[in-house]
PDB file of C-alpha atoms in Angstrom:
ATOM      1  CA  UNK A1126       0.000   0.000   0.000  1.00  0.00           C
ATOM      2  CA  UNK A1127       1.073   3.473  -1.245  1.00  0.00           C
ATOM      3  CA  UNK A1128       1.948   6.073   1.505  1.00  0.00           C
ATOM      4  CA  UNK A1129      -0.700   8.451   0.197  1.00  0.00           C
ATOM      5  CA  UNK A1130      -3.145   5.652   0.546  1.00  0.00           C
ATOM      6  CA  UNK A1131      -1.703   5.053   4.274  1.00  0.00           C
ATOM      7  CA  UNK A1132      -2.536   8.701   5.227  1.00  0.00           C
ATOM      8  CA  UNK A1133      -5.169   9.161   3.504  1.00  0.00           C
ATOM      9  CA  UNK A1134      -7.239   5.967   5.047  1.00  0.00           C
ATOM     10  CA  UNK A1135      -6.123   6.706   8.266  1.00  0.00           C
ATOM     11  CA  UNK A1136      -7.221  10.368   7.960  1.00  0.00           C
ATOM     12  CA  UNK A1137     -10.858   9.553   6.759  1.00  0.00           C
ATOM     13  CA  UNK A1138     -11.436   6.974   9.641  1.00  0.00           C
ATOM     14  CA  UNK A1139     -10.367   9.306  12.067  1.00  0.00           C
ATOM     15  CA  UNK A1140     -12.101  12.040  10.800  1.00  0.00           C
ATOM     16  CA  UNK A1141     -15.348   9.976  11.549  1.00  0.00           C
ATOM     17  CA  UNK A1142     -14.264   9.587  15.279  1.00  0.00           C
ATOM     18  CA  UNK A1143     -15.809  11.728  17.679  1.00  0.00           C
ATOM     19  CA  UNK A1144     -13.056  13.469  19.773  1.00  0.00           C
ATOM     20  CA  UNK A1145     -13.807  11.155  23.277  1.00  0.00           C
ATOM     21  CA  UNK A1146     -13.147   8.788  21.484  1.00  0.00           C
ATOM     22  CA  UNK A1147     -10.223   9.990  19.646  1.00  0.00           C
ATOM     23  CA  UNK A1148      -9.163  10.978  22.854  1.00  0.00           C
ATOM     24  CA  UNK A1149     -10.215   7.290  24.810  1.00  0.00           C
ATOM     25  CA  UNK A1150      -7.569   5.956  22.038  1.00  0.00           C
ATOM     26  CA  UNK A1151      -4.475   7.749  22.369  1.00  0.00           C
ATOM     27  CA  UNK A1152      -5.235   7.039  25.898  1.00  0.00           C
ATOM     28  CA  UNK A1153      -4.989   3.533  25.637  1.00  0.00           C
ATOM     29  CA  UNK A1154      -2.088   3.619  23.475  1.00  0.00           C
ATOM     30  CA  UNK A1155       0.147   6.351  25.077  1.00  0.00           C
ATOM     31  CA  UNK A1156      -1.310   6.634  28.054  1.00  0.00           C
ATOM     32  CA  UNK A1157      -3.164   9.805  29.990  1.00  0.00           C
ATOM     33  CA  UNK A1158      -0.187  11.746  31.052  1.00  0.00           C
ATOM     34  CA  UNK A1159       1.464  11.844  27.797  1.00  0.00           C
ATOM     35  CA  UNK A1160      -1.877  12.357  26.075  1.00  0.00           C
ATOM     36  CA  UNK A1161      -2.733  15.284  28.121  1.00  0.00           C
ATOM     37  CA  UNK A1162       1.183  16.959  27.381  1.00  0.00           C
ATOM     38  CA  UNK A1163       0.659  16.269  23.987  1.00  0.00           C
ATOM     39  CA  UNK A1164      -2.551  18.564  23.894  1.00  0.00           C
ATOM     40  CA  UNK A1165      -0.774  21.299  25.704  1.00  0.00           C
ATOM     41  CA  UNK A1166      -2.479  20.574  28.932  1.00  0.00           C
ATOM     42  CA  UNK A1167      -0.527  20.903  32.484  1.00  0.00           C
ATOM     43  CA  UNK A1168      -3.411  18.949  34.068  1.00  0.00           C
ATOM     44  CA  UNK A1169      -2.409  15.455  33.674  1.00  0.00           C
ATOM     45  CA  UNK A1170      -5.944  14.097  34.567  1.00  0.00           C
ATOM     46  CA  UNK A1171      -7.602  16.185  32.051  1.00  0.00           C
ATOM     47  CA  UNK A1172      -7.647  13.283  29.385  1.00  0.00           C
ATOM     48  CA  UNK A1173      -9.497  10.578  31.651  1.00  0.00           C
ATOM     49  CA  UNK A1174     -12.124  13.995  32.264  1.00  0.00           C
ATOM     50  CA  UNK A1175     -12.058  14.305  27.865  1.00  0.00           C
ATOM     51  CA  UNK A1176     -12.709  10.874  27.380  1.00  0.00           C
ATOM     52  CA  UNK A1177     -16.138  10.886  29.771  1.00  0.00           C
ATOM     53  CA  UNK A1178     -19.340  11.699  27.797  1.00  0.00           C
ATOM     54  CA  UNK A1179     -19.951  14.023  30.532  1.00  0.00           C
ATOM     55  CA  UNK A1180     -16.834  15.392  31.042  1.00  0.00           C
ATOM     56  CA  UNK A1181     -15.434  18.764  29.722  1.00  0.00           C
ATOM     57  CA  UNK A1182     -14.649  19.410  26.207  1.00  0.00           C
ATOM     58  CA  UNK A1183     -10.498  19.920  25.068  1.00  0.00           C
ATOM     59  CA  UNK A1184     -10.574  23.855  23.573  1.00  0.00           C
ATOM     60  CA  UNK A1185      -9.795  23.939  20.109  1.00  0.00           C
ATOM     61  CA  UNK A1186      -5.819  24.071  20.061  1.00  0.00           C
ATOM     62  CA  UNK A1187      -5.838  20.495  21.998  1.00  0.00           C
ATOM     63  CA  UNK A1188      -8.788  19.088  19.589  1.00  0.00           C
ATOM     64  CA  UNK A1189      -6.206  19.829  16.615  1.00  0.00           C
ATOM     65  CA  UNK A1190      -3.039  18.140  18.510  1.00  0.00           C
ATOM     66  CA  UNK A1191      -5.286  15.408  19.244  1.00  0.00           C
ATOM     67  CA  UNK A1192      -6.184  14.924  15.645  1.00  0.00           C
ATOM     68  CA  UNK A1193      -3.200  15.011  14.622  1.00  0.00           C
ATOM     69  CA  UNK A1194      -1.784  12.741  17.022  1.00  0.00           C
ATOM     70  CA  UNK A1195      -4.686  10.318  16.465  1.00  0.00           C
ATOM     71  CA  UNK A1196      -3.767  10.325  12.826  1.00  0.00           C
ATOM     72  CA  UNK A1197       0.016   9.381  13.600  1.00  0.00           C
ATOM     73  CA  UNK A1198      -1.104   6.814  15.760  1.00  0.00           C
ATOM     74  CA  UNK A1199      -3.332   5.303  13.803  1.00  0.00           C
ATOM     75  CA  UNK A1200      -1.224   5.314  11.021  1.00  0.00           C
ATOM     76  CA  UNK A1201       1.981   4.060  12.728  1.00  0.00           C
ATOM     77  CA  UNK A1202       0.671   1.522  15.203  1.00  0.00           C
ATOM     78  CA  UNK A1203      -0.862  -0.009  12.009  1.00  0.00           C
ATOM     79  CA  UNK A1204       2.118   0.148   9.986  1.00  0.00           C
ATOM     80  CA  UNK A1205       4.418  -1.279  12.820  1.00  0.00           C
ATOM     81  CA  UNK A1206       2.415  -2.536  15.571  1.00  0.00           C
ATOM     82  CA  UNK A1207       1.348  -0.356  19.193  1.00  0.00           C
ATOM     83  CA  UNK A1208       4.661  -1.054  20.905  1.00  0.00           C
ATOM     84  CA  UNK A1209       6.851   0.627  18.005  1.00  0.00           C
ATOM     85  CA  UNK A1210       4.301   3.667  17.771  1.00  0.00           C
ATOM     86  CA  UNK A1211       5.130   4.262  21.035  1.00  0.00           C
ATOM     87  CA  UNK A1212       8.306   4.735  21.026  1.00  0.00           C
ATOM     88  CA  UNK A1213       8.241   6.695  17.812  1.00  0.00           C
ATOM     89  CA  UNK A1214       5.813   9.184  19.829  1.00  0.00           C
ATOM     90  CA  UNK A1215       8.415   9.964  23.004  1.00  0.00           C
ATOM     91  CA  UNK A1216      11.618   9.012  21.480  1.00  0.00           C
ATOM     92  CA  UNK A1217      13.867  12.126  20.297  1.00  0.00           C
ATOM     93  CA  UNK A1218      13.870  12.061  16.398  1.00  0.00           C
ATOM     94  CA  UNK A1219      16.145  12.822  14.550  1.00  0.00           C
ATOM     95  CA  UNK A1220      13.774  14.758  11.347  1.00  0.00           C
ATOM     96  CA  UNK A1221      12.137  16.983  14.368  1.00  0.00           C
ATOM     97  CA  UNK A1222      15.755  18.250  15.650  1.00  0.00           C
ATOM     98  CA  UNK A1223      15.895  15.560  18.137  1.00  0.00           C
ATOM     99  CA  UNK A1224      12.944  16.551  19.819  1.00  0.00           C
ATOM    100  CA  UNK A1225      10.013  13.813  20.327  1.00  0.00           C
ATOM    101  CA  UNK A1226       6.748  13.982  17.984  1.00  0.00           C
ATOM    102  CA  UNK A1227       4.990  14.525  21.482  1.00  0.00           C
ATOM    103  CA  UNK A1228       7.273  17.633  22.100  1.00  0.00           C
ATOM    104  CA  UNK A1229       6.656  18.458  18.421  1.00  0.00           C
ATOM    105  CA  UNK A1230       2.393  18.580  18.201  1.00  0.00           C
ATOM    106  CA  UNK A1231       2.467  20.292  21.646  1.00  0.00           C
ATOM    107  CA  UNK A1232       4.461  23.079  19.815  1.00  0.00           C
ATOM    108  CA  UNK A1233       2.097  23.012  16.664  1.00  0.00           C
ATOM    109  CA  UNK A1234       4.974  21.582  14.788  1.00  0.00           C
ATOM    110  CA  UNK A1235       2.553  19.906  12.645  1.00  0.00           C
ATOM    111  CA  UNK A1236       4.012  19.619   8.829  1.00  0.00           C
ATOM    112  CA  UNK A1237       7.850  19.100  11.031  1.00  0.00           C
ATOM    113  CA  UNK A1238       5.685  16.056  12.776  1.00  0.00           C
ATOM    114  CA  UNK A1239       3.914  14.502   9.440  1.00  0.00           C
ATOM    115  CA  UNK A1240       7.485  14.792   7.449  1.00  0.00           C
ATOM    116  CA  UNK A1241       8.934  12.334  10.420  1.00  0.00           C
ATOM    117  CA  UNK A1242       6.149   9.733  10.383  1.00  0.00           C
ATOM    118  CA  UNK A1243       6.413   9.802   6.586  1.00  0.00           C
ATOM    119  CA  UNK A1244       9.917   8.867   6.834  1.00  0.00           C
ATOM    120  CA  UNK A1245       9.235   5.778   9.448  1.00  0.00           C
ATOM    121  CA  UNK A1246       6.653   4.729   7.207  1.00  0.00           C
ATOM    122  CA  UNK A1247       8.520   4.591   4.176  1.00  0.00           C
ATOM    123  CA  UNK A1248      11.407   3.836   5.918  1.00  0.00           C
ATOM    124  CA  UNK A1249      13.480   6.953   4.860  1.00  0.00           C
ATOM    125  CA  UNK A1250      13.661  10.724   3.847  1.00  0.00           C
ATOM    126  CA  UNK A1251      13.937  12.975   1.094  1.00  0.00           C
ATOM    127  CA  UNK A1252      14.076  16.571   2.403  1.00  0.00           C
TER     128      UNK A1252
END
């Protein structure tokens, strides 16, 4: 399967999610803490209160790293299994300046971020 195909199926099924359970997701996979960093929260509880149906709502700058993380994860964990995604998210990297993804979609770093899981999908770079 083509890269564009990768992205692109991953984006439409996650585009279908609704965000608690975007959010219940990354959750299981990363886990709360690094969820709730990821979205630019200091409140490391604040994803277990996202993923209730009555709990609060993540404002709109966290509902776009989310997405984007969801997208990543999806894509990745799929591509290489849950444990590798993992440690693609917190490990430094070496296309984002050595900084983790998580570092980099808490910054906003989002085309920096899509460039490095591009390059562990297709197991290189060209830029």
């Amino acid at each position: 399967m083509s890269i564009d195909a990768v992205v692109g199926s991953a984006a439409v099924r996650t585009n279908e999610l609704g965000i608690r359970e975007i959010v219940r997701r990354l959750n299981a996979g990363l886990g709360p803490t690094l969820v709730a960093g990821l979205a630019g929260s200091k409140d490391r509880r604040i994803s277990h209160k996202w993923a209730k149906e009555d709990g609060p709502e993540p404002n709109d700058a966290a509902v776009r790293r989310l997405m984007a993380a969801i997208r990543l994860w999806t894509e990745l964990s799929e591509a290489h299994g849950e444990h590798v995604a993992r440690l693609w998210f917190i490990g430094s990297n070496p296309w984002l300046d050595e900084d983790s993804p998580v570092e980099a979609i808490m910054e906003d770093r989002y085309k920096e971020t899509r460039a490095a899981a591009n390059a562990m999908l297709t197991g290189g770079f060209s830029g």
